[in-house]
CSV table of C-alpha atoms and ligand atoms in Angstrom, one decimal:
chain,number,residue,atom,x,y,z
A,1,MET,CA,-0.6,21.9,4.3
A,2,PRO,CA,0.2,24.3,1.6
A,3,SER,CA,2.6,22.9,-1.0
A,4,THR,CA,6.2,24.0,-0.1
A,5,ARG,CA,7.2,23.2,-3.7
A,6,GLU,CA,6.0,26.4,-5.3
A,7,GLU,CA,6.6,28.9,-2.6
A,8,PRO,CA,10.2,29.9,-3.2
A,9,GLY,CA,9.6,30.4,-7.0
A,10,ALA,CA,6.3,32.1,-6.4
A,11,GLU,CA,7.9,35.0,-4.6
A,12,GLY,CA,9.6,36.9,-7.4
A,13,ASN,CA,10.1,34.0,-9.8
A,14,THR,CA,13.8,33.6,-8.9
A,15,LEU,CA,15.2,30.7,-6.8
A,16,LYS,CA,16.0,31.7,-3.2
A,17,ARG,CA,19.5,31.1,-2.3
A,18,LEU,CA,19.8,28.8,0.7
A,19,PHE,CA,23.0,28.3,2.6
A,20,VAL,CA,23.1,25.1,4.6
A,21,THR,CA,25.7,24.0,7.2
A,22,GLY,CA,25.7,20.3,8.4
A,23,GLY,CA,24.1,19.1,5.1
A,24,THR,CA,26.2,16.0,5.1
A,25,GLY,CA,25.0,14.9,8.6
A,26,PHE,CA,22.3,12.6,9.8
A,27,ILE,CA,19.5,15.1,9.5
A,28,GLY,CA,21.1,17.3,6.9
A,29,ALA,CA,21.3,14.5,4.4
A,30,ARG,CA,17.5,14.2,4.5
A,31,PHE,CA,17.0,18.0,4.6
A,32,ILE,CA,19.0,18.8,1.4
A,33,PRO,CA,16.9,16.7,-1.1
A,34,LEU,CA,13.7,18.3,0.4
A,35,ALA,CA,15.2,21.8,0.0
A,36,LEU,CA,16.1,21.1,-3.7
A,37,GLU,CA,12.7,19.6,-4.3
A,38,ALA,CA,11.1,22.7,-2.8
A,39,GLY,CA,12.9,24.9,-5.4
A,40,TYR,CA,15.8,26.4,-3.4
A,41,GLU,CA,19.2,27.1,-4.9
A,42,VAL,CA,21.2,25.2,-2.3
A,43,ARG,CA,24.7,26.0,-1.3
A,44,GLY,CA,26.1,23.4,1.1
A,45,LEU,CA,29.1,24.0,3.4
A,46,THR,CA,31.3,20.9,3.9
A,47,ARG,CA,34.9,20.1,4.8
A,48,ASN,CA,34.6,16.8,2.9
A,49,ALA,CA,35.8,16.8,-0.8
A,50,ARG,CA,34.0,13.5,-1.6
A,51,ALA,CA,30.7,14.8,-0.3
A,52,ALA,CA,31.2,18.0,-2.3
A,53,GLU,CA,31.6,15.9,-5.5
A,54,ARG,CA,28.4,14.0,-4.8
A,55,TRP,CA,26.5,17.2,-4.2
A,56,LYS,CA,27.6,18.7,-7.5
A,57,HIS,CA,25.8,15.7,-9.2
A,58,ALA,CA,22.7,16.2,-7.1
A,59,GLY,CA,22.4,19.9,-7.9
A,60,VAL,CA,23.8,21.4,-4.8
A,61,THR,CA,26.6,24.0,-5.0
A,62,PRO,CA,29.3,22.9,-2.6
A,63,VAL,CA,31.1,25.5,-0.5
A,64,HIS,CA,34.3,24.3,0.9
A,65,GLY,CA,35.0,25.5,4.4
A,66,ASP,CA,35.4,24.9,8.1
A,67,LEU,CA,33.1,26.7,10.5
A,68,LEU,CA,36.0,26.9,13.0
A,69,THR,CA,38.2,28.9,10.6
A,70,PRO,CA,37.3,32.2,8.9
A,71,GLY,CA,37.3,32.0,5.1
A,72,PRO,CA,35.6,32.7,1.8
A,73,TRP,CA,32.7,30.5,2.9
A,74,GLN,CA,31.6,33.5,5.0
A,75,GLU,CA,31.0,35.6,1.9
A,76,GLU,CA,28.8,32.8,0.4
A,77,ALA,CA,26.8,32.7,3.7
A,78,ALA,CA,26.5,36.5,3.7
A,79,ALA,CA,25.1,36.5,0.2
A,80,SER,CA,22.3,34.1,1.0
A,81,GLU,CA,18.7,35.0,1.8
A,82,GLN,CA,18.1,31.9,3.8
A,83,VAL,CA,20.4,30.0,6.1
A,84,VAL,CA,19.9,26.7,7.9
A,85,HIS,CA,22.5,25.9,10.5
A,86,LEU,CA,22.6,22.2,11.3
A,87,ALA,CA,26.4,21.7,11.8
A,88,GLN,CA,27.6,20.6,15.1
A,89,PRO,CA,31.0,19.3,16.4
A,90,LEU,CA,31.3,15.5,16.4
A,91,THR,CA,29.0,13.8,19.0
A,92,PHE,CA,28.2,10.3,17.8
A,93,GLY,CA,30.4,7.3,18.7
A,94,GLY,CA,32.6,6.7,21.7
A,95,ARG,CA,32.6,7.7,25.3
A,96,VAL,CA,31.6,11.3,26.1
A,97,THR,CA,33.7,12.6,29.0
A,98,HIS,CA,33.3,16.0,30.5
A,99,LYS,CA,36.5,17.0,28.7
A,100,ARG,CA,35.1,16.0,25.3
A,101,ALA,CA,31.9,17.8,26.1
A,102,VAL,CA,33.7,21.0,27.0
A,103,ALA,CA,35.6,20.8,23.7
A,104,TYR,CA,32.1,20.5,22.0
A,105,ARG,CA,30.9,23.5,23.9
A,106,GLU,CA,33.8,25.7,22.8
A,107,GLN,CA,33.7,24.5,19.2
A,108,ARG,CA,30.0,25.0,18.9
A,109,LEU,CA,30.3,28.6,20.2
A,110,ARG,CA,33.0,29.4,17.7
A,111,MET,CA,31.2,27.8,14.8
A,112,ASP,CA,28.0,29.7,15.6
A,113,SER,CA,29.9,33.0,16.0
A,114,LEU,CA,31.9,32.7,12.8
A,115,LEU,CA,28.6,31.9,10.9
A,116,LEU,CA,26.2,34.3,12.6
A,117,GLU,CA,28.7,37.2,12.7
A,118,SER,CA,29.2,36.9,8.9
A,119,LEU,CA,25.5,37.3,8.1
A,120,LYS,CA,24.0,40.7,7.1
A,121,PRO,CA,20.7,41.6,8.6
A,122,GLY,CA,19.6,43.4,5.4
A,123,THR,CA,20.3,40.5,3.1
A,124,VAL,CA,19.3,37.5,5.1
A,125,LYS,CA,15.6,37.0,5.5
A,126,ARG,CA,15.5,33.9,7.7
A,127,VAL,CA,18.1,32.0,9.7
A,128,LEU,CA,16.9,28.6,11.0
A,129,TYR,CA,19.1,27.7,14.0
A,130,VAL,CA,19.0,24.0,15.0
A,131,GLY,CA,19.5,23.4,18.7
A,132,GLY,CA,18.7,20.4,20.9
A,133,THR,CA,16.1,19.6,23.5
A,134,SER,CA,18.7,18.5,26.1
A,135,TYR,CA,18.8,22.2,26.8
A,136,TYR,CA,15.5,21.7,28.6
A,137,GLY,CA,16.9,18.7,30.4
A,138,ASN,CA,15.3,16.4,32.9
A,139,GLN,CA,11.8,17.8,33.4
A,140,GLY,CA,10.0,14.8,35.1
A,141,HIS,CA,6.4,14.0,34.2
A,142,ASN,CA,5.3,17.5,33.3
A,143,LEU,CA,4.4,18.5,29.8
A,144,VAL,CA,7.1,21.0,28.7
A,145,THR,CA,6.6,23.8,26.3
A,146,GLU,CA,9.2,26.1,24.6
A,147,ASP,CA,8.4,28.7,27.3
A,148,SER,CA,9.1,26.3,30.2
A,149,THR,CA,12.3,27.0,32.2
A,150,PRO,CA,15.2,25.0,30.8
A,151,ARG,CA,17.1,22.7,33.2
A,152,PRO,CA,19.9,21.6,30.9
A,153,SER,CA,21.2,18.0,31.4
A,154,GLY,CA,23.2,15.5,29.4
A,155,TRP,CA,24.5,17.6,26.4
A,156,GLY,CA,22.4,20.5,27.6
A,157,PRO,CA,24.9,22.3,29.8
A,158,TYR,CA,27.3,22.2,26.9
A,159,ILE,CA,25.0,23.6,24.3
A,160,ALA,CA,23.5,26.2,26.7
A,161,PRO,CA,26.1,28.9,26.1
A,162,ALA,CA,25.5,28.8,22.3
A,163,ILE,CA,21.7,28.9,22.8
A,164,GLU,CA,22.0,31.7,25.4
A,165,ALA,CA,24.2,33.7,22.9
A,166,LEU,CA,21.3,33.8,20.4
A,167,PRO,CA,19.4,36.9,21.8
A,168,GLY,CA,22.6,38.9,21.1
A,169,TYR,CA,22.4,38.0,17.4
A,170,ARG,CA,18.7,38.8,17.4
A,171,ALA,CA,19.4,42.2,18.9
A,172,ARG,CA,21.8,42.7,16.0
A,173,GLY,CA,18.8,42.2,13.6
A,174,LEU,CA,19.3,38.6,12.6
A,175,PRO,CA,15.9,37.0,11.8
A,176,LEU,CA,16.4,33.8,13.8
A,177,VAL,CA,13.9,31.0,14.0
A,178,GLU,CA,15.0,28.2,16.5
A,179,ALA,CA,14.2,24.5,16.0
A,180,TYR,CA,14.9,21.9,18.7
A,181,PRO,CA,14.6,18.3,17.6
A,182,GLY,CA,14.0,15.7,20.3
A,183,SER,CA,15.4,12.1,20.0
A,184,VAL,CA,15.8,11.7,16.2
A,185,TYR,CA,15.5,8.1,15.1
A,186,GLY,CA,16.4,6.9,11.6
A,187,LEU,CA,18.8,4.8,9.7
A,188,GLY,CA,22.5,5.6,9.9
A,189,SER,CA,22.5,6.5,13.6
A,190,TRP,CA,22.1,5.1,17.1
A,191,PHE,CA,18.7,3.5,16.3
A,192,GLU,CA,20.1,1.3,13.6
A,193,GLU,CA,23.4,0.5,15.4
A,194,TYR,CA,22.1,-0.1,18.9
A,195,THR,CA,18.5,-1.4,18.2
A,196,LEU,CA,18.0,-2.8,14.7
A,197,VAL,CA,21.3,-4.5,14.2
A,198,PRO,CA,21.4,-6.3,17.6
A,199,LEU,CA,17.7,-7.2,17.4
A,200,LYS,CA,18.0,-8.8,13.9
A,201,GLY,CA,21.1,-10.6,15.1
A,202,GLY,CA,19.1,-12.2,17.9
A,203,ARG,CA,21.1,-10.3,20.6
A,204,ARG,CA,19.8,-8.7,23.7
A,205,LEU,CA,19.7,-4.9,23.9
A,206,PHE,CA,21.5,-3.0,26.7
A,207,GLY,CA,19.5,-0.5,28.7
A,208,LEU,CA,19.2,1.2,32.0
A,209,LYS,CA,16.2,0.8,34.3
A,210,GLU,CA,15.3,4.4,33.7
A,211,THR,CA,14.9,3.7,30.0
A,212,LEU,CA,12.0,1.4,30.8
A,213,VAL,CA,10.0,4.2,32.5
A,214,ASN,CA,11.3,7.6,31.7
A,215,LYS,CA,9.7,9.0,28.6
A,216,MET,CA,11.6,11.0,25.9
A,217,SER,CA,10.1,12.8,22.8
A,218,PRO,CA,11.0,11.1,19.6
A,219,ILE,CA,10.8,12.2,16.0
A,220,HIS,CA,11.4,10.2,12.7
A,221,VAL,CA,14.3,11.7,10.8
A,222,GLU,CA,12.2,12.3,7.7
A,223,ASP,CA,9.6,14.2,9.7
A,224,CYS,CA,12.4,16.1,11.4
A,225,ALA,CA,13.9,17.2,8.0
A,226,ARG,CA,10.4,18.1,6.7
A,227,ALA,CA,9.6,20.1,9.9
A,228,LEU,CA,12.9,22.1,9.5
A,229,LEU,CA,12.0,23.0,5.9
A,230,HIS,CA,8.4,23.9,7.1
A,231,LEU,CA,9.8,26.1,9.9
A,232,LEU,CA,12.2,27.8,7.5
A,233,GLU,CA,9.1,28.9,5.5
A,234,HIS,CA,6.4,29.2,8.2
A,235,GLY,CA,8.2,29.6,11.5
A,236,GLU,CA,7.9,33.0,13.2
A,237,VAL,CA,11.1,35.0,13.6
A,238,GLY,CA,12.1,35.2,17.2
A,239,LYS,CA,10.3,32.0,18.1
A,240,ARG,CA,11.6,28.6,19.2
A,241,TYR,CA,9.9,25.3,18.2
A,242,PHE,CA,10.2,21.8,19.6
A,243,VAL,CA,10.5,19.3,16.7
A,244,VAL,CA,9.0,16.2,18.3
A,245,ASP,CA,6.1,13.8,17.4
A,246,ASP,CA,2.7,13.5,19.1
A,247,GLU,CA,3.6,10.9,21.7
A,248,PRO,CA,6.4,10.7,24.2
A,249,VAL,CA,7.6,7.1,24.7
A,250,THR,CA,10.4,5.3,26.5
A,251,PHE,CA,13.5,4.0,24.7
A,252,ALA,CA,12.1,0.5,25.5
A,253,ASP,CA,8.8,1.3,23.7
A,254,LEU,CA,10.9,2.2,20.6
A,255,SER,CA,12.8,-1.1,20.6
A,256,ARG,CA,9.7,-3.1,21.4
A,257,VAL,CA,7.9,-1.8,18.3
A,258,ALA,CA,11.1,-2.5,16.2
A,259,ALA,CA,11.2,-6.1,17.6
A,260,GLU,CA,7.5,-6.6,16.8
A,261,THR,CA,8.0,-5.4,13.2
A,262,LEU,CA,11.1,-7.6,12.8
A,263,GLY,CA,9.2,-10.6,14.3
A,264,VAL,CA,11.9,-11.2,16.9
A,265,THR,CA,11.8,-11.4,20.7
A,266,HIS,CA,12.5,-8.2,22.6
A,267,ARG,CA,15.1,-9.0,25.2
A,268,ARG,CA,16.9,-6.5,27.4
A,269,VAL,CA,19.8,-6.6,29.8
A,270,LEU,CA,19.6,-3.8,32.4
A,271,LEU,CA,23.0,-2.3,33.2
A,272,PRO,CA,23.8,-0.6,36.5
A,273,ARG,CA,24.1,3.1,36.0
A,274,TRP,CA,27.8,3.1,37.1
A,275,LEU,CA,28.6,0.6,34.3
A,276,CYS,CA,26.8,2.7,31.7
A,277,THR,CA,28.7,5.8,32.9
A,278,LEU,CA,31.9,3.9,32.6
A,279,ALA,CA,31.1,2.7,29.1
A,280,LEU,CA,29.4,5.8,27.6
A,281,GLY,CA,30.5,8.6,30.0
A,282,PRO,CA,28.4,10.7,32.2
A,283,VAL,CA,27.0,13.0,29.5
A,284,LEU,CA,25.4,10.3,27.4
A,285,THR,CA,24.2,8.5,30.5
A,286,ASP,CA,22.4,11.6,31.7
A,287,SER,CA,21.0,12.2,28.2
A,288,LEU,CA,19.6,8.7,28.0
A,289,THR,CA,17.9,8.8,31.4
A,290,ALA,CA,16.4,12.3,31.2
A,291,GLU,CA,12.7,12.5,31.2
A,292,ALA,CA,11.3,15.0,28.7
A,293,LEU,CA,7.7,15.1,27.6
A,294,LEU,CA,7.8,17.9,25.1
A,295,SER,CA,4.8,19.6,23.5
A,296,ASN,CA,4.6,20.0,19.8
A,297,ALA,CA,1.5,22.3,19.9
A,298,ARG,CA,3.5,25.2,18.6
A,299,LEU,CA,4.8,23.2,15.7
A,300,HIS,CA,1.3,21.9,14.9
A,301,ALA,CA,-0.1,25.5,15.1
A,302,THR,CA,2.2,26.4,12.1
A,303,GLY,CA,0.2,23.9,10.0
A,304,PHE,CA,2.9,21.2,10.0
A,305,GLN,CA,1.5,17.7,9.2
A,306,PHE,CA,3.4,14.7,10.4
A,307,ARG,CA,3.9,11.7,8.1
A,308,TYR,CA,4.8,9.6,11.2
A,309,PRO,CA,2.8,11.1,14.1
A,310,THR,CA,4.0,8.4,16.6
A,311,ILE,CA,6.6,5.6,16.7
A,312,ARG,CA,3.8,3.2,15.8
A,313,GLU,CA,3.8,4.6,12.3
A,314,GLY,CA,7.5,5.7,12.1
A,315,VAL,CA,9.3,2.6,13.4
A,316,PRO,CA,7.6,-0.1,11.2
A,317,ALA,CA,8.2,2.1,8.1
A,318,LEU,CA,11.8,2.5,9.1
A,319,VAL,CA,12.3,-1.2,9.7
A,320,ARG,CA,10.8,-2.1,6.3
A,321,GLN,CA,13.1,0.4,4.7
A,322,TRP,CA,16.1,-1.0,6.5
A,323,LEU,CA,15.2,-4.6,5.5
A,324,GLU,CA,14.7,-3.6,1.8
A,325,THR,CA,18.1,-1.8,1.8
A,326,ARG,CA,19.8,-4.8,3.3
A,327,ALA,CA,18.2,-7.1,0.8
A,328,GLN,CA,19.4,-5.0,-2.1
A,329,THR,CA,23.0,-4.8,-0.9
A,330,ARG,CA,23.3,-8.6,-0.4
B,401,LIG,N1,20.7,13.6,15.7
B,401,LIG,C1,19.9,13.9,16.7
B,401,LIG,O1,19.3,13.0,17.3
B,401,LIG,C2,19.7,15.3,17.1
B,401,LIG,C3,18.7,15.5,18.2
B,401,LIG,C4,18.5,16.8,18.6
B,401,LIG,C5,19.2,17.9,17.9
B,401,LIG,N2,20.1,17.6,16.9
B,401,LIG,C6,20.7,18.8,16.3
B,401,LIG,O2,20.6,18.7,14.9
B,401,LIG,C7,21.7,19.2,14.3
B,401,LIG,C8,22.2,18.2,13.2
B,401,LIG,O3,22.5,17.0,13.9
B,401,LIG,P1,23.0,15.7,13.1
B,401,LIG,O4,22.9,14.6,14.1
B,401,LIG,O5,22.4,15.7,11.8
B,401,LIG,O6,24.5,16.1,12.9
B,401,LIG,P2,25.7,15.2,12.5
B,401,LIG,O7,25.3,13.9,11.8
B,401,LIG,O8,26.6,15.0,13.7
B,401,LIG,O9,26.5,16.0,11.4
B,401,LIG,C9,27.4,17.0,11.8
B,401,LIG,C10,27.5,18.0,10.6
B,401,LIG,O10,28.3,19.1,11.0
B,401,LIG,C11,29.2,19.4,10.0
B,401,LIG,N3,30.4,20.0,10.7
B,401,LIG,C12,31.0,19.5,11.8
B,401,LIG,N4,32.0,20.3,12.1
B,401,LIG,C13,32.1,21.2,11.2
B,401,LIG,C14,33.0,22.3,10.9
B,401,LIG,N5,34.0,22.5,11.7
B,401,LIG,N6,32.8,23.0,9.8
B,401,LIG,C15,31.8,22.8,9.0
B,401,LIG,N7,30.9,21.8,9.2
B,401,LIG,C16,31.1,21.0,10.2
B,401,LIG,C17,29.6,18.1,9.3
B,401,LIG,O11,29.9,18.4,8.0
B,401,LIG,P3,31.2,17.9,7.2
B,401,LIG,O12,31.8,16.8,7.9
B,401,LIG,O13,30.7,17.6,5.8
B,401,LIG,O14,32.1,19.1,7.1
B,401,LIG,C18,28.2,17.3,9.4
B,401,LIG,O15,27.5,17.6,8.2
B,401,LIG,C19,22.7,19.5,15.4
B,401,LIG,O16,22.7,20.9,15.7
B,401,LIG,C20,22.2,18.7,16.5
B,401,LIG,O17,22.6,19.3,17.8
B,401,LIG,C21,20.3,16.4,16.5
């Protein structure tokens, strides 16, 4: 893979200004250091004053603002040559009801429109829009490509209006590249909370019978962030890319590899679907049980090299990292 480090500086010897939304989030927190390392002048939008302070020390210029409210942040976005849009309304934690998902849908549309409307087609050279593969939904055993017909399920119907608004922005001249991560596993999210912590504590994991057989398409969070940076530089404008690793697996496979690495017994309690729906809500239950075997051929064709091509490399590395971090903080 060509080094991403030299490219921004190589074109014209000035740092490219990159405006990032969602840089404090699960994926964004891994993306920002990579962008700095690759030589971008990073401006990060956040509503969080403490995160802004931390960014200043790390070499990121914080831009205070809320994507739901017009403000001076739009001028910062408009002055940037590159934009990576990772922000999304809150999804993690708690039960996701239809009402909560509708609020997500409306907020996501407004966030996208206030950002994308503020960009100037002449100035901005690349906009990386990060969506989600739930837009493609439950596809059964077939291998799905970016050109397959979407059948939104889980969060999918609620992100669909935002995704389906993108051709309008493209028609206005915005150079959009779309990236759709699959099930992103890493520390600081569901994988740590619902898999590593209970396994290490000797507890059983909760699951649904579908999570034993239905395959989803995972991606290690570091590879996800690396792929986003790669697509910012090498993705084709107007194209959509799945950001998933080489091998679809079940959620049970993922926790089994984690248990093996931890040296603990993998024990599962299967919940009836109605109980899961009661606890997590229908949206998350549908997301957890959707079958999605997504192809990463288009991402591979751009020259992207995975550090963790499957969970057999990614999960043990993550478990070791988790154990080291725990040992240091004790
Ligand atoms: N995580 C996954 O497994 C996964 C899978 C597929 C696709 N994706 C997609 O990847 C993207 C990033 O996901 P993530 O899990 O990293 O996100 P996340 O952890 O939920 O972070 C959300 C980010 O959005 C920002 N944000 C929320 N509301 C905002 C507002 N009104 N104004 C400005 N910023 C706002 C937050 O910034 P502040 O709080 O600092 O303002 C935060 O940085 C999303 O588009 C998501 O749909 C994620």
